[in-house]
C-alpha cells in the first residue's frame, strides 16, 4: 500500500496545470508571416497526428492545448496584433521524450 501511494505521488508531481505551464520559459517564441488562422490550421493538423489537441478561440487569436484531466501537456498561443502573428509555445521537454520534440519541430515547420 505504501509503495502504491509513493507511485501515485510521483505520477501526480509530474502533472502541470495550464497556469504553471504558461508561467515557464517558452519553447518557441517567434513571428510568422502567416495569419493566425493559417498557422493554427497547420499546427492543429501536425499536433493532432501526435496526440489529442483542443482549440480555444481567444480575442486576438487562438490557444491550442494538448493535455487531459485539467493538466496541460503542451500549449501554443497564436496571437494576431497589428498585422503580425506571434506564436509562443510551451512544450515540456526531456532528453528521452519523442512526442514533445516532434511537437516543437512542428511549431517551427508551420512557420
PDB file of C-alpha atoms in Angstrom:
ATOM      1  CA  UNK A   1       0.000   0.000   0.000  1.00  0.00           C
ATOM      2  CA  UNK A   2       2.812   2.380   0.885  1.00  0.00           C
ATOM      3  CA  UNK A   3       4.551   1.794  -2.457  1.00  0.00           C
ATOM      4  CA  UNK A   4       1.275   2.435  -4.305  1.00  0.00           C
ATOM      5  CA  UNK A   5       0.904   5.770  -2.502  1.00  0.00           C
ATOM      6  CA  UNK A   6       4.502   6.707  -3.367  1.00  0.00           C
ATOM      7  CA  UNK A   7       3.927   5.827  -7.024  1.00  0.00           C
ATOM      8  CA  UNK A   8       0.769   7.959  -7.089  1.00  0.00           C
ATOM      9  CA  UNK A   9       2.638  10.933  -5.593  1.00  0.00           C
ATOM     10  CA  UNK A  10       5.414  10.586  -8.165  1.00  0.00           C
ATOM     11  CA  UNK A  11       2.970  10.393 -11.065  1.00  0.00           C
ATOM     12  CA  UNK A  12       0.932  13.390  -9.938  1.00  0.00           C
ATOM     13  CA  UNK A  13       4.011  15.507  -9.217  1.00  0.00           C
ATOM     14  CA  UNK A  14       4.856  15.343 -12.917  1.00  0.00           C
ATOM     15  CA  UNK A  15       1.495  16.887 -13.902  1.00  0.00           C
ATOM     16  CA  UNK A  16       1.373  20.576 -14.698  1.00  0.00           C
ATOM     17  CA  UNK A  17      -1.644  22.866 -14.746  1.00  0.00           C
ATOM     18  CA  UNK A  18      -2.202  25.332 -17.568  1.00  0.00           C
ATOM     19  CA  UNK A  19      -1.192  28.302 -15.399  1.00  0.00           C
ATOM     20  CA  UNK A  20       2.004  26.544 -14.342  1.00  0.00           C
ATOM     21  CA  UNK A  21       2.850  25.595 -17.936  1.00  0.00           C
ATOM     22  CA  UNK A  22       2.494  29.133 -19.355  1.00  0.00           C
ATOM     23  CA  UNK A  23       4.443  30.656 -16.468  1.00  0.00           C
ATOM     24  CA  UNK A  24       7.525  28.725 -17.621  1.00  0.00           C
ATOM     25  CA  UNK A  25      10.064  29.758 -20.247  1.00  0.00           C
ATOM     26  CA  UNK A  26       8.538  29.340 -23.740  1.00  0.00           C
ATOM     27  CA  UNK A  27       9.821  26.592 -26.024  1.00  0.00           C
ATOM     28  CA  UNK A  28       9.224  28.723 -29.128  1.00  0.00           C
ATOM     29  CA  UNK A  29       8.595  32.438 -29.474  1.00  0.00           C
ATOM     30  CA  UNK A  30       8.523  33.869 -32.996  1.00  0.00           C
ATOM     31  CA  UNK A  31       6.612  35.932 -35.545  1.00  0.00           C
ATOM     32  CA  UNK A  32       5.297  34.260 -38.686  1.00  0.00           C
ATOM     33  CA  UNK A  33       4.104  35.717 -41.972  1.00  0.00           C
ATOM     34  CA  UNK A  34       1.016  33.505 -41.878  1.00  0.00           C
ATOM     35  CA  UNK A  35      -2.285  34.692 -40.468  1.00  0.00           C
ATOM     36  CA  UNK A  36      -3.271  33.342 -37.057  1.00  0.00           C
ATOM     37  CA  UNK A  37      -5.861  31.094 -38.684  1.00  0.00           C
ATOM     38  CA  UNK A  38      -3.413  29.709 -41.285  1.00  0.00           C
ATOM     39  CA  UNK A  39      -0.820  28.946 -38.616  1.00  0.00           C
ATOM     40  CA  UNK A  40      -3.438  27.447 -36.278  1.00  0.00           C
ATOM     41  CA  UNK A  41      -4.690  25.118 -39.014  1.00  0.00           C
ATOM     42  CA  UNK A  42      -1.156  23.927 -39.776  1.00  0.00           C
ATOM     43  CA  UNK A  43      -0.323  23.344 -36.109  1.00  0.00           C
ATOM     44  CA  UNK A  44      -3.621  21.600 -35.378  1.00  0.00           C
ATOM     45  CA  UNK A  45      -3.041  19.213 -38.247  1.00  0.00           C
ATOM     46  CA  UNK A  46       0.522  18.447 -37.120  1.00  0.00           C
ATOM     47  CA  UNK A  47      -0.175  18.098 -33.408  1.00  0.00           C
ATOM     48  CA  UNK A  48      -3.363  16.057 -33.924  1.00  0.00           C
ATOM     49  CA  UNK A  49      -1.270  13.391 -35.642  1.00  0.00           C
ATOM     50  CA  UNK A  50       0.815  13.106 -32.457  1.00  0.00           C
ATOM     51  CA  UNK A  51      -1.744  13.482 -29.694  1.00  0.00           C
ATOM     52  CA  UNK A  52      -5.220  14.729 -28.779  1.00  0.00           C
ATOM     53  CA  UNK A  53      -5.497  18.541 -29.018  1.00  0.00           C
ATOM     54  CA  UNK A  54      -8.084  21.175 -28.198  1.00  0.00           C
ATOM     55  CA  UNK A  55      -8.539  24.569 -29.848  1.00  0.00           C
ATOM     56  CA  UNK A  56      -9.707  27.594 -27.836  1.00  0.00           C
ATOM     57  CA  UNK A  57     -10.636  30.893 -29.502  1.00  0.00           C
ATOM     58  CA  UNK A  58      -9.159  33.980 -27.826  1.00  0.00           C
ATOM     59  CA  UNK A  59      -9.980  37.649 -28.548  1.00  0.00           C
ATOM     60  CA  UNK A  60      -6.780  38.140 -30.543  1.00  0.00           C
ATOM     61  CA  UNK A  61      -6.125  34.609 -31.783  1.00  0.00           C
ATOM     62  CA  UNK A  62      -6.101  31.005 -30.632  1.00  0.00           C
ATOM     63  CA  UNK A  63      -4.769  28.687 -27.959  1.00  0.00           C
ATOM     64  CA  UNK A  64      -4.011  25.070 -28.842  1.00  0.00           C
ATOM     65  CA  UNK A  65      -3.845  22.684 -25.874  1.00  0.00           C
ATOM     66  CA  UNK A  66      -2.608  19.146 -25.511  1.00  0.00           C
ATOM     67  CA  UNK A  67      -3.487  17.544 -22.208  1.00  0.00           C
ATOM     68  CA  UNK A  68      -6.060  15.626 -20.247  1.00  0.00           C
ATOM     69  CA  UNK A  69      -7.977  15.864 -16.975  1.00  0.00           C
ATOM     70  CA  UNK A  70      -7.092  19.510 -16.303  1.00  0.00           C
ATOM     71  CA  UNK A  71      -3.364  19.136 -16.866  1.00  0.00           C
ATOM     72  CA  UNK A  72      -1.526  20.852 -19.716  1.00  0.00           C
ATOM     73  CA  UNK A  73       0.978  18.877 -21.714  1.00  0.00           C
ATOM     74  CA  UNK A  74       1.723  21.449 -24.407  1.00  0.00           C
ATOM     75  CA  UNK A  75       0.286  24.886 -25.097  1.00  0.00           C
ATOM     76  CA  UNK A  76       0.535  27.099 -28.179  1.00  0.00           C
ATOM     77  CA  UNK A  77      -0.662  30.701 -28.101  1.00  0.00           C
ATOM     78  CA  UNK A  78      -1.193  32.157 -31.571  1.00  0.00           C
ATOM     79  CA  UNK A  79      -1.890  35.884 -31.383  1.00  0.00           C
ATOM     80  CA  UNK A  80      -2.533  38.390 -34.140  1.00  0.00           C
ATOM     81  CA  UNK A  81      -1.643  42.019 -33.485  1.00  0.00           C
ATOM     82  CA  UNK A  82      -1.043  44.906 -35.880  1.00  0.00           C
ATOM     83  CA  UNK A  83      -0.877  42.612 -38.906  1.00  0.00           C
ATOM     84  CA  UNK A  84       1.661  40.232 -37.347  1.00  0.00           C
ATOM     85  CA  UNK A  85       1.141  36.760 -35.923  1.00  0.00           C
ATOM     86  CA  UNK A  86       3.160  35.873 -32.828  1.00  0.00           C
ATOM     87  CA  UNK A  87       3.458  32.240 -31.810  1.00  0.00           C
ATOM     88  CA  UNK A  88       4.504  31.236 -28.301  1.00  0.00           C
ATOM     89  CA  UNK A  89       4.642  27.552 -27.364  1.00  0.00           C
ATOM     90  CA  UNK A  90       5.148  25.888 -24.012  1.00  0.00           C
ATOM     91  CA  UNK A  91       6.135  22.279 -24.575  1.00  0.00           C
ATOM     92  CA  UNK A  92       7.579  20.074 -21.842  1.00  0.00           C
ATOM     93  CA  UNK A  93      10.995  18.766 -22.723  1.00  0.00           C
ATOM     94  CA  UNK A  94      13.217  15.915 -21.711  1.00  0.00           C
ATOM     95  CA  UNK A  95      16.074  14.066 -23.284  1.00  0.00           C
ATOM     96  CA  UNK A  96      14.020  10.898 -23.844  1.00  0.00           C
ATOM     97  CA  UNK A  97      10.550  12.167 -24.862  1.00  0.00           C
ATOM     98  CA  UNK A  98       9.963  11.899 -28.615  1.00  0.00           C
ATOM     99  CA  UNK A  99       6.498  13.477 -28.913  1.00  0.00           C
ATOM    100  CA  UNK A 100       7.438  16.827 -27.291  1.00  0.00           C
ATOM    101  CA  UNK A 101      10.424  17.096 -29.655  1.00  0.00           C
ATOM    102  CA  UNK A 102       8.132  16.433 -32.619  1.00  0.00           C
ATOM    103  CA  UNK A 103       5.610  18.998 -31.340  1.00  0.00           C
ATOM    104  CA  UNK A 104       8.310  21.638 -31.032  1.00  0.00           C
ATOM    105  CA  UNK A 105       9.585  20.841 -34.539  1.00  0.00           C
ATOM    106  CA  UNK A 106       6.027  21.023 -35.904  1.00  0.00           C
ATOM    107  CA  UNK A 107       5.676  24.522 -34.448  1.00  0.00           C
ATOM    108  CA  UNK A 108       8.840  25.537 -36.304  1.00  0.00           C
ATOM    109  CA  UNK A 109       7.820  23.796 -39.545  1.00  0.00           C
ATOM    110  CA  UNK A 110       4.473  25.607 -39.666  1.00  0.00           C
ATOM    111  CA  UNK A 111       6.205  28.999 -39.754  1.00  0.00           C
TER     112      UNK A 111
END
